[in-house]
GROMACS .gro file of C-alpha atoms in nm:
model
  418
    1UNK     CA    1   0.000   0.000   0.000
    2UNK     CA    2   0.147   0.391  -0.116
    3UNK     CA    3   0.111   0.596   0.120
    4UNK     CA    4  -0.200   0.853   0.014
    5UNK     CA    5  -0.130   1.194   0.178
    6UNK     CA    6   0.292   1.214   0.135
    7UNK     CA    7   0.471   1.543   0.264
    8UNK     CA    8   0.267   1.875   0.061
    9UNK     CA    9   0.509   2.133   0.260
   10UNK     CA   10   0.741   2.206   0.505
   11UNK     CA   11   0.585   2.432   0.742
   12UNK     CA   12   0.926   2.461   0.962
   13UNK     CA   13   1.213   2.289   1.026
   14UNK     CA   14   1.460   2.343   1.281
   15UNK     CA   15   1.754   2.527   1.276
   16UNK     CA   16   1.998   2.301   1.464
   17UNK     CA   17   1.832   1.915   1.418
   18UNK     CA   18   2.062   1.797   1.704
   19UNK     CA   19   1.988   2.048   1.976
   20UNK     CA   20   1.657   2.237   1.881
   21UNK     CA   21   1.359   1.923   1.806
   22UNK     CA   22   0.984   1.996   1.648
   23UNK     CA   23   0.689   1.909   1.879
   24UNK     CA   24   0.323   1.934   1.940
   25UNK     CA   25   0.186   2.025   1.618
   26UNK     CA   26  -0.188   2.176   1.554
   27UNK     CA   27  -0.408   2.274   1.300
   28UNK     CA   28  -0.729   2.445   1.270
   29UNK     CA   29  -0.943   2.601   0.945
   30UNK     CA   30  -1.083   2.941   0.910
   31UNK     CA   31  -1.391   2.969   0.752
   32UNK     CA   32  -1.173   3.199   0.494
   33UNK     CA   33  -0.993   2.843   0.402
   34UNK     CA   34  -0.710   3.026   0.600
   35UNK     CA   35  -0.525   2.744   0.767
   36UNK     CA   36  -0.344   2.792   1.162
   37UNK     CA   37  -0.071   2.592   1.235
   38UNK     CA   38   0.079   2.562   1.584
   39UNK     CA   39   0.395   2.409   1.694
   40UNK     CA   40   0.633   2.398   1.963
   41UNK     CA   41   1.037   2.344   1.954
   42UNK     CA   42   1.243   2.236   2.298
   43UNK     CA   43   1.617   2.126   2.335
   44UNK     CA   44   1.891   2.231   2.452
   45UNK     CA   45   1.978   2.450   2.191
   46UNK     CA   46   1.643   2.652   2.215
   47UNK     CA   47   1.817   2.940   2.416
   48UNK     CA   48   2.069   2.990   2.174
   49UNK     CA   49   1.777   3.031   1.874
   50UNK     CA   50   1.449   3.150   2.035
   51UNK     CA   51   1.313   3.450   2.228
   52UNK     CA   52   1.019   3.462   2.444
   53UNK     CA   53   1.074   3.143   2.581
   54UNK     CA   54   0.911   2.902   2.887
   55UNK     CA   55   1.064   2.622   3.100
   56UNK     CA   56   0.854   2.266   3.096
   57UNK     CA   57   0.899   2.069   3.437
   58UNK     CA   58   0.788   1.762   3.217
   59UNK     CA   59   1.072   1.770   2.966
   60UNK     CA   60   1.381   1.958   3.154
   61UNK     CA   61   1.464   2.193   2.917
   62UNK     CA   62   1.299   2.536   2.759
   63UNK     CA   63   1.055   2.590   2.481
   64UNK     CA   64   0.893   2.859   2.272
   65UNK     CA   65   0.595   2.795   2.038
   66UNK     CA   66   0.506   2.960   1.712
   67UNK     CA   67   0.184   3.066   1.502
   68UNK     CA   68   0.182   3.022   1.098
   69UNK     CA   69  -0.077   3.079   0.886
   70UNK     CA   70  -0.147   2.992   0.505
   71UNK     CA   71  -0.369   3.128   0.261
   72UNK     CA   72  -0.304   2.897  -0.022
   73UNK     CA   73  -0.428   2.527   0.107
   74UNK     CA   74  -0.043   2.456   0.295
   75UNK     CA   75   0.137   2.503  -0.020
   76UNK     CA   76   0.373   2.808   0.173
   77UNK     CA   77   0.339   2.986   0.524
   78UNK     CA   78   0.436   3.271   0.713
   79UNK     CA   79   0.506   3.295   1.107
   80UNK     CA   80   0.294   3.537   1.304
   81UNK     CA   81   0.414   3.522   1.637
   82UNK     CA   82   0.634   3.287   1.906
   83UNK     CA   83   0.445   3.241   2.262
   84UNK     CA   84   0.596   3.146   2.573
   85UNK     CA   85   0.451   2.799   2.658
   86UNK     CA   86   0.410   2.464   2.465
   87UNK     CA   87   0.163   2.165   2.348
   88UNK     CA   88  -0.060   2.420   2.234
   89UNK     CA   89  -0.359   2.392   1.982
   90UNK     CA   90  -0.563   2.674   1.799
   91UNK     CA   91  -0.912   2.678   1.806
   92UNK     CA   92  -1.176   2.889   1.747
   93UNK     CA   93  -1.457   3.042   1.933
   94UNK     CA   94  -1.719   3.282   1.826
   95UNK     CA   95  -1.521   3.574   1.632
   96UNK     CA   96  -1.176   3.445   1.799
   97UNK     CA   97  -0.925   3.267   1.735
   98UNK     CA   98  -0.767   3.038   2.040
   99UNK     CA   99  -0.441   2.928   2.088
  100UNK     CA  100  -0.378   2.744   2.475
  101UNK     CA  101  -0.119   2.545   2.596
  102UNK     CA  102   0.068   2.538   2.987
  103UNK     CA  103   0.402   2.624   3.090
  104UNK     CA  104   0.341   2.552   3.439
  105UNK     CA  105   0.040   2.691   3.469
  106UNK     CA  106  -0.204   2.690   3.240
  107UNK     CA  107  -0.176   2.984   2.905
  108UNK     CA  108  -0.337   3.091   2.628
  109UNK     CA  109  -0.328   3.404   2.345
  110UNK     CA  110  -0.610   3.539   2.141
  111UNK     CA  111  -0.641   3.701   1.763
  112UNK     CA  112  -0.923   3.947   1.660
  113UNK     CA  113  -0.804   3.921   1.319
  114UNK     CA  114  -0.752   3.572   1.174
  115UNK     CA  115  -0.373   3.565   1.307
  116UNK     CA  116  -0.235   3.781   1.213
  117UNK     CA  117  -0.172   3.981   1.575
  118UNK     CA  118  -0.172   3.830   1.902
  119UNK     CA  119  -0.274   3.937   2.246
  120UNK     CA  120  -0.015   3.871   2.536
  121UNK     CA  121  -0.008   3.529   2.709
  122UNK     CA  122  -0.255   3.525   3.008
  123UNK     CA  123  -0.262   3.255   3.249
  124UNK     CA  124  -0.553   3.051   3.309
  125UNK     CA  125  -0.429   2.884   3.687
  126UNK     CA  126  -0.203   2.992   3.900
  127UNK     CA  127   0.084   2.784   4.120
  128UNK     CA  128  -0.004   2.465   3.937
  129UNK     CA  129   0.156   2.248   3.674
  130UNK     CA  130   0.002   2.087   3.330
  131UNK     CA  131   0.061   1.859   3.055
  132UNK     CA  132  -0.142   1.775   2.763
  133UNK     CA  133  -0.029   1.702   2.360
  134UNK     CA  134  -0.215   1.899   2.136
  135UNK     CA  135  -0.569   1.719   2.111
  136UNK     CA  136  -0.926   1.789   1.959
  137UNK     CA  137  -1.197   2.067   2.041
  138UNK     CA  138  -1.529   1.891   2.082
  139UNK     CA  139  -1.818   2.196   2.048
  140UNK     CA  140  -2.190   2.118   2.199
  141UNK     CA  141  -2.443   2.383   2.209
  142UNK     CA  142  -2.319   2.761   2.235
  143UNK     CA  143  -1.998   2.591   2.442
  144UNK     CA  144  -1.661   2.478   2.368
  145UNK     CA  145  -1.512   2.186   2.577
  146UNK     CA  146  -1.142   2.031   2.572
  147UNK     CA  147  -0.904   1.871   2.774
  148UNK     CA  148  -0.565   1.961   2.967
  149UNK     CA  149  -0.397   1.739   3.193
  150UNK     CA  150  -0.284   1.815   3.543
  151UNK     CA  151   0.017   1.697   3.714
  152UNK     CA  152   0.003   1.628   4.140
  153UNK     CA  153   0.234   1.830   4.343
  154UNK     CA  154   0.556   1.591   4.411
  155UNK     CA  155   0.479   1.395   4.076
  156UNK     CA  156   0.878   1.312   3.969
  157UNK     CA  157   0.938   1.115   3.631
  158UNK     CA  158   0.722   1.077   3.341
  159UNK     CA  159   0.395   1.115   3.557
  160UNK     CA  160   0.128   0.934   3.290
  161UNK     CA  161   0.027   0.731   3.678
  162UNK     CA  162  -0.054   1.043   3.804
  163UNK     CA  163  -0.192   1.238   3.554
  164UNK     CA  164  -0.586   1.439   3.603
  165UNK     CA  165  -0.750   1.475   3.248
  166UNK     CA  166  -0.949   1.792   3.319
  167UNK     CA  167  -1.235   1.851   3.088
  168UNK     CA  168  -1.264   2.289   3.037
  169UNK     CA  169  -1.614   2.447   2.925
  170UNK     CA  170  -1.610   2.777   2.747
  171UNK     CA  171  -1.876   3.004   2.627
  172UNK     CA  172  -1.813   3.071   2.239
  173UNK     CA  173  -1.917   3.452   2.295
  174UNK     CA  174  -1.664   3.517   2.613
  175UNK     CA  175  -1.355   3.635   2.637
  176UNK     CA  176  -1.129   3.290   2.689
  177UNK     CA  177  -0.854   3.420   2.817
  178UNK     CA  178  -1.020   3.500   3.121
  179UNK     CA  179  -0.996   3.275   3.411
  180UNK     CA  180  -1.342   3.302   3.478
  181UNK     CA  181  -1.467   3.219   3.114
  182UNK     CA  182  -1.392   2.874   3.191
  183UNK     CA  183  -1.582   2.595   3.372
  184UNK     CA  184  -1.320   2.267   3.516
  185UNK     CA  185  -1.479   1.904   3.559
  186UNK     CA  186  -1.346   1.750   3.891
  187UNK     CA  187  -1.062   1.472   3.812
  188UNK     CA  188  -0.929   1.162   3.879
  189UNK     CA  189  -0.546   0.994   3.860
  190UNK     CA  190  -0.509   0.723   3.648
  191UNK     CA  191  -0.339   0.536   3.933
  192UNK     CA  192  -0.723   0.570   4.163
  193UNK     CA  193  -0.914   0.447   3.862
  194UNK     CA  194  -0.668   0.102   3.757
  195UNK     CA  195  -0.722  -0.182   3.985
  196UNK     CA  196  -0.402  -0.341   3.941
  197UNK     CA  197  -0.523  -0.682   4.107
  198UNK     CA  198  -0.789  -0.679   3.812
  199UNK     CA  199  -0.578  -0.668   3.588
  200UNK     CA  200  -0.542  -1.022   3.511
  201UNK     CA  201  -0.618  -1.206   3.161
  202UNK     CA  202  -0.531  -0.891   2.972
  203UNK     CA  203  -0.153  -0.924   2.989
  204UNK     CA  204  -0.158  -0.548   3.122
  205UNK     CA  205   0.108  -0.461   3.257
  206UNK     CA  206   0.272  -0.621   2.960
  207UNK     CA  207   0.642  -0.594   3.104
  208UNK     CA  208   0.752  -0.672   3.452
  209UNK     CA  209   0.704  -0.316   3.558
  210UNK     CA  210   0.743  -0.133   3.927
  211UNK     CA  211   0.373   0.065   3.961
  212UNK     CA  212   0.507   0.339   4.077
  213UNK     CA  213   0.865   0.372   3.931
  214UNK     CA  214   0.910   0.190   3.605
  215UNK     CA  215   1.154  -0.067   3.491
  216UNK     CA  216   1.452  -0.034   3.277
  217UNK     CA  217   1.463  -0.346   3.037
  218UNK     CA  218   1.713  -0.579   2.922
  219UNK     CA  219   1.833  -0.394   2.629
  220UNK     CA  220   1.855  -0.072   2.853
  221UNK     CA  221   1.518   0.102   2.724
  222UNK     CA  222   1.297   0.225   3.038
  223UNK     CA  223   0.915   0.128   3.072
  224UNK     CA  224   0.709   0.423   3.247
  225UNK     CA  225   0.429   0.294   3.526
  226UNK     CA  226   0.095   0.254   3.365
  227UNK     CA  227  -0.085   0.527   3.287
  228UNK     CA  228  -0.268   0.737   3.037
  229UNK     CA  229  -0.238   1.079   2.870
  230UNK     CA  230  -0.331   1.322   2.530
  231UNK     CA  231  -0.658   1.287   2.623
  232UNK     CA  232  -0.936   1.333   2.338
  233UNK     CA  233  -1.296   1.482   2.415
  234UNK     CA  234  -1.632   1.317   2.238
  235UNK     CA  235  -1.991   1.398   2.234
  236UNK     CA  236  -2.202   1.097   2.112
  237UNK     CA  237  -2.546   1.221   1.929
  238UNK     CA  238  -2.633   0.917   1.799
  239UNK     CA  239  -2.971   0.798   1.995
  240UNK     CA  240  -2.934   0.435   1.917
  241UNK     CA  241  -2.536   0.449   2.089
  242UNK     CA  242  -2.545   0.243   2.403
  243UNK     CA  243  -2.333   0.551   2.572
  244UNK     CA  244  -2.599   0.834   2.402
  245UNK     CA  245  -2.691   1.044   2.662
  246UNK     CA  246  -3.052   1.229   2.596
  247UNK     CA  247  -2.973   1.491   2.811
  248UNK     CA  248  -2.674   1.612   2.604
  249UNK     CA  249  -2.444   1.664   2.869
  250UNK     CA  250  -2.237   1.339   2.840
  251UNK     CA  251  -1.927   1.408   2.754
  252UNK     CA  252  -1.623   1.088   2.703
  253UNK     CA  253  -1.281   1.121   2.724
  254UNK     CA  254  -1.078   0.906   2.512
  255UNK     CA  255  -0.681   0.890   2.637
  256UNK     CA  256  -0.330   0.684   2.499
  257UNK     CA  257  -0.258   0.408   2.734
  258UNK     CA  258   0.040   0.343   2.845
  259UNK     CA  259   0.053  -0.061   2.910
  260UNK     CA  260   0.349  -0.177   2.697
  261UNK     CA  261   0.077  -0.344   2.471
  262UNK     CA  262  -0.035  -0.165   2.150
  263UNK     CA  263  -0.409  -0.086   2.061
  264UNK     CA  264  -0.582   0.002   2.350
  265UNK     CA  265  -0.682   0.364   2.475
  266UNK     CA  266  -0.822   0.431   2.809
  267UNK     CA  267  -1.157   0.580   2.842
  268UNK     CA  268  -1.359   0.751   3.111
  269UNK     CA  269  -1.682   1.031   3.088
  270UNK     CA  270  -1.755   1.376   3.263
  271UNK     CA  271  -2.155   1.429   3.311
  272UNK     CA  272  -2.258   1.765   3.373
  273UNK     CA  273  -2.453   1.847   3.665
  274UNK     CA  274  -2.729   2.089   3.735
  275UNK     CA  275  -2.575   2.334   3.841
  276UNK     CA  276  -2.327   2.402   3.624
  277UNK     CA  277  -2.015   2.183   3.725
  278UNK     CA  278  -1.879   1.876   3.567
  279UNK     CA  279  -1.840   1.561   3.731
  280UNK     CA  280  -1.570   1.262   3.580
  281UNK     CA  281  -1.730   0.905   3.631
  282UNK     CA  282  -1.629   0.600   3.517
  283UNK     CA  283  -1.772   0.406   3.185
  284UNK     CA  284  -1.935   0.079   3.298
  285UNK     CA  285  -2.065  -0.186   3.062
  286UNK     CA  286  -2.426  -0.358   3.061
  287UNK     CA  287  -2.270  -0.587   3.266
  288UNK     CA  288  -2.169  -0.335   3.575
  289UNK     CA  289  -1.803  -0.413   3.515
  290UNK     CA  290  -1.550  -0.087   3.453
  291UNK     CA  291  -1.462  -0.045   3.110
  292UNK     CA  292  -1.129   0.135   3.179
  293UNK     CA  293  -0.948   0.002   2.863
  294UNK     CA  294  -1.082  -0.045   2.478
  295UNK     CA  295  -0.945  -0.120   2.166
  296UNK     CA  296  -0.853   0.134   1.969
  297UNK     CA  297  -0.572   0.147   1.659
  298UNK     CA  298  -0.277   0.336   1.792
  299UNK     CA  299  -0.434   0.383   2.125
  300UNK     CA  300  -0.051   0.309   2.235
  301UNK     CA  301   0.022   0.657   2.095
  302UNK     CA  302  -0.071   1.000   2.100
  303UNK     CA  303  -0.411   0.973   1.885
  304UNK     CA  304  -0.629   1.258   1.757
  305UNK     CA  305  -1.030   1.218   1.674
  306UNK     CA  306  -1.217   1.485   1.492
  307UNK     CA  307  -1.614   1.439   1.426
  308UNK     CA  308  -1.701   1.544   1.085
  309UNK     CA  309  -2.104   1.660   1.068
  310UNK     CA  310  -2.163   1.572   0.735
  311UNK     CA  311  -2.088   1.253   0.695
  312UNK     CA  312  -2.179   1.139   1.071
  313UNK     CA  313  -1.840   0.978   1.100
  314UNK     CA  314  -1.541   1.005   1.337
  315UNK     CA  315  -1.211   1.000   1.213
  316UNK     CA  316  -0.862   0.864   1.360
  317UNK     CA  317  -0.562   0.994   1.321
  318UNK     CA  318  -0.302   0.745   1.501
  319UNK     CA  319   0.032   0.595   1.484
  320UNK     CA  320   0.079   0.211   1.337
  321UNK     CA  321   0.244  -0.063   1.461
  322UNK     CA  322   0.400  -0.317   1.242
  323UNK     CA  323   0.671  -0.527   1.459
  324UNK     CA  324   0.574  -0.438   1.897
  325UNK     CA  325   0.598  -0.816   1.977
  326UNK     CA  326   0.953  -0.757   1.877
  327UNK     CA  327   1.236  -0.839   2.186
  328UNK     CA  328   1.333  -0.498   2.295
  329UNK     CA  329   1.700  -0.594   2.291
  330UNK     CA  330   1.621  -0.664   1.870
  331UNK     CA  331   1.527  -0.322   1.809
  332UNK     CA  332   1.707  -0.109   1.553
  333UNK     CA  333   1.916   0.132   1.677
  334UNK     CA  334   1.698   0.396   1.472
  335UNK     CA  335   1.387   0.276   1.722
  336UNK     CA  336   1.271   0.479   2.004
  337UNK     CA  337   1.147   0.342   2.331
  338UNK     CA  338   1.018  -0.015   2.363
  339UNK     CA  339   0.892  -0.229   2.051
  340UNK     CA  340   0.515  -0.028   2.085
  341UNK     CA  341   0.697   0.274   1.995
  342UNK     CA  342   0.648   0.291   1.679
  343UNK     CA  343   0.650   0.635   1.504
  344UNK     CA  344   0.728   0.647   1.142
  345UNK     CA  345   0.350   0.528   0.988
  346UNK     CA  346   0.072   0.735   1.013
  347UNK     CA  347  -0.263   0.602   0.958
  348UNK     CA  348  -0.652   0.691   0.936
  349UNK     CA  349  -0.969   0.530   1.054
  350UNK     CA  350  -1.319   0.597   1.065
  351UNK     CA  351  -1.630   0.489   1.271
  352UNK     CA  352  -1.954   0.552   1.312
  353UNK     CA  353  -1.970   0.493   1.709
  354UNK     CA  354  -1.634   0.562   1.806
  355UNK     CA  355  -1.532   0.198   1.901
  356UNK     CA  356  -1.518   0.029   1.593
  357UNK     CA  357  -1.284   0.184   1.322
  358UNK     CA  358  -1.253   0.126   0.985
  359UNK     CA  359  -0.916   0.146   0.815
  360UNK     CA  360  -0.878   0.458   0.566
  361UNK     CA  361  -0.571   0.422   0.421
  362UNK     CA  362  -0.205   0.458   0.540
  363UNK     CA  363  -0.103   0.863   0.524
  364UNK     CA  364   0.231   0.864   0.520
  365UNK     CA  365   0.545   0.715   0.651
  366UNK     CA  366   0.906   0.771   0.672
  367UNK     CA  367   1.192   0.595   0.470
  368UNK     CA  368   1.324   0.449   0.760
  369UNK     CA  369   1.244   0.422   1.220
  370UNK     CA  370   1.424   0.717   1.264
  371UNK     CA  371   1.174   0.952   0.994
  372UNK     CA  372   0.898   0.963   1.202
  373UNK     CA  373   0.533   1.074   1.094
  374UNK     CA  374   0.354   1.102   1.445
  375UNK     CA  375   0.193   1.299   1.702
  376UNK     CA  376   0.007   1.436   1.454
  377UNK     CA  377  -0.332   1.685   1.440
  378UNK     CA  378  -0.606   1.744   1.188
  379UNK     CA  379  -0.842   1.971   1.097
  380UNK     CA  380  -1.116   1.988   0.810
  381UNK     CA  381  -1.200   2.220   0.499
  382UNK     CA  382  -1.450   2.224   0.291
  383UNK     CA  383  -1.376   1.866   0.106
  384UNK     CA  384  -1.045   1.809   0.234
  385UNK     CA  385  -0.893   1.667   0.546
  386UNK     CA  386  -0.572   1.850   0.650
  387UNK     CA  387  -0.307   1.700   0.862
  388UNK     CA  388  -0.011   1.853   1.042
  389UNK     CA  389   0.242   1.605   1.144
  390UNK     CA  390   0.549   1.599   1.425
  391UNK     CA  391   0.803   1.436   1.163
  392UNK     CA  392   1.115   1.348   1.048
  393UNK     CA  393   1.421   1.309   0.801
  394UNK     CA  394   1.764   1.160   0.780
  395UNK     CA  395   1.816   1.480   0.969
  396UNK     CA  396   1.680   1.402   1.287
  397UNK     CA  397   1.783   1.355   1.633
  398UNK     CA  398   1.595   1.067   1.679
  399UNK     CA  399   1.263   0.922   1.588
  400UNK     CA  400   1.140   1.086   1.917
  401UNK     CA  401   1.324   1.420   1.871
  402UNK     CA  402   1.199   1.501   1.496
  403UNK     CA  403   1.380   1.832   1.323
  404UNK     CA  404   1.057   1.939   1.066
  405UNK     CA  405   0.671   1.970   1.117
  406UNK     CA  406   0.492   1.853   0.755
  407UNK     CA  407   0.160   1.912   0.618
  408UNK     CA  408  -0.019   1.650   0.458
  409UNK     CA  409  -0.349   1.709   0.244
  410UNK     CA  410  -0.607   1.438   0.201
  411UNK     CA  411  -0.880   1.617  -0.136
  412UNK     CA  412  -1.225   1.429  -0.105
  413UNK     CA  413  -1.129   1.212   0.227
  414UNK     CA  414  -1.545   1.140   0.236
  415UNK     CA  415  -1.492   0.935  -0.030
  416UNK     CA  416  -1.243   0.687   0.154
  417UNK     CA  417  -1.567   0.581   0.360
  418UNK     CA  418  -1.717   0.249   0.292
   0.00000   0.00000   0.00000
């Protein structure tokens, strides 16, 4: 199979591959046809290249993200602006345009006039600390709801055991980068949800694995505690959907998990109360048991889902995995992480419910592990399904630490339903 959406354009690469890496990109549409794209760039050669600039606890080091627009379908763009925080995504709300990420606490910026000027970064929290890839916008009624990710105070390591997906409610018509334009669900750590002793039968943890610390495999390569993160937001309509909620204010969350196995995501669901506030519960089955994990392709990875109104269908954006029963001490040297890794194919599914997807077509991959095509966002306009991808080149640092950030166009992608 050729891949159907290769690399249309550049939209940046970095200046120094080895020190300065490409993250976190994301993509919205004007109703112009103007396209947003948002990125970030961290390393230890930021500094050096980069004003206006933010430290992340997460990843040790500083990073500055960047605003581009494009007028003519991806084919060039232009930089508007850097901001001082990172995994940000645009959206848009009423007459605005959105773009919020965390550096620390939680930030965002606001444009009036399709991009083209920013307002200063305002901070949505104060004295806490956040984490959160670039994921969808889900919009229900006159309201816009997504998610960000807190991290506990004393949280050391990669803290996907810790994490609190956070579902945020805006009013279209307010001002969002006011605190007080915003509405937080209650939340929950992954590690108070998983029942480790029921975990049986599912090969989860797949590794020997320390539940609180990790463990660092044979060939050297570290496995993280379980967890989840890059949490997705969904709003079922359907009536005849076992999880359709006729009250409308059923909102699930839809996260990677972290297990060592590829394939599964982790879901829970926020229901909003009566007066106002938003409560996370967990999903149960017919049966009364917890339905914690489901399959999902590239549930392993950071994932993206965007509902598409005319056609009724959701769409997947996710990472494929060709070789993860592979012994990690096998691995190419190009590989990063353990054997469900995987980062250089990028593929697309469909569904009408959410849980059972439909393979699209394979959008692109790299030439070899280390040219990754991941971590990727998407947006849609008019006929065409536009896709901004975290990739990479014989230039790269690594498969993880990618040195260019590619759009890919998909004309007609209706028509790959079946």
């Amino acid at each position: 199979m050729r891949p159907m959406a290769p690399i249309k354009s550049i939209m940046y690469r970095s200046p120094d591959p080895k020190t300065v890496y490409t993250y976190s990109p994301g993509i919205c549409a004007l109703e112009s046809g103007r396209l947003i794209g948002t990125l970030d760039v961290g390393g230890q050669g930021v500094e050096r290249h980069y004003q206006n600039t933010a430290y992340s606890k997460t990843e040790g080091y500083q990073f500055c993200g960047m605003v581009f627009i494009s007028d003519d379908h991806g084919a060039t763009w232009r930089q508007t602006v850097q901001f001082p925080f990172c995994h940000a995504r645009p959206f848009t709300a009423g007459k605005s345009l959105y773009v919020l990420g965390h550096a620390k606490d939680l930030r965002i910026i606001r444009s009036d006039d399709g991009g083209e000027t920013w307002t200063e970064a305002a901070e949505l929290t104060s004295g806490e600390f956040w984490h959160q890839a670039p994921a969808n916008v889900c919009y229900a009624g006159e309201n816009v709801y997504l998610v960000m990710e807190r991290v506990p105070d004393g949280v050391t390591g990669w803290p996907v055991r810790a994490l609190e997906p956070v579902l945020m409610r805006g009013n279209i018509h307010d001002d969002l980068t006011l605190p007080e334009s915003w509405t937080f669900s209650d939340s929950m750590e992954f590690r108070q949800v998983m029942q480790y002793e029921n975990t049986d039968y599912f090969g989860i943890p797949f590794y020997p694995l320390d539940l609180e610390e990790g463990t660092r495999l044979s060939n050297g390569a570290y496995c993280a505690p379980l967890g989840w993160l890059e949490t997705n937001v969904v709003h079922i309509s359907d009536e005849n959907h076992i999880w359709y909620d006729p009250t409308g204010h059923t909102f699930h969350l839809f996260m990677r998990a972290h297990t060592g196995r590829t394939n599964y995501c982790c879901v829970m669901k926020v229901v909003e109360q009566s007066d106002g506030s938003m409560k996370m519960e967990r999903v149960v089955a017919p049966s009364g048991k917890t339905l914690l994990y489901l399959p999902m392709p590239g549930g392993q990875m950071k994932f993206h889902i965007l509902y598409d109104a005319p056609s009724g269908l959701y769409w997947l954006l996710s990472s494929q995995s060709t070789d993860s029963m592979a012994k990690p001490e096998t691995m190419s040297s190009q590989r990063f992480g353990l054997p469900d890794n995987e980062r250089h194919r990028l593929q697309l599914h469909f569904s009408t419910n959410c849980v059972d997807w439909c393979f699209a077509g394979l959008v692109d991959m790299g030439k070899s592990p280390l040219e990754s095509r991941h971590y990727a966002s998407m947006c849609i306009s008019g006929e065409n399904l536009y896709i901004l991808s975290r990739s990479g080149d014989e230039e790269a640092c690594s498969a993880h630490n990618t040195d260019i950030i590619t759009l890919h166009e998909i004309p007609n992608f209706r028509n790959l339903a079946y």
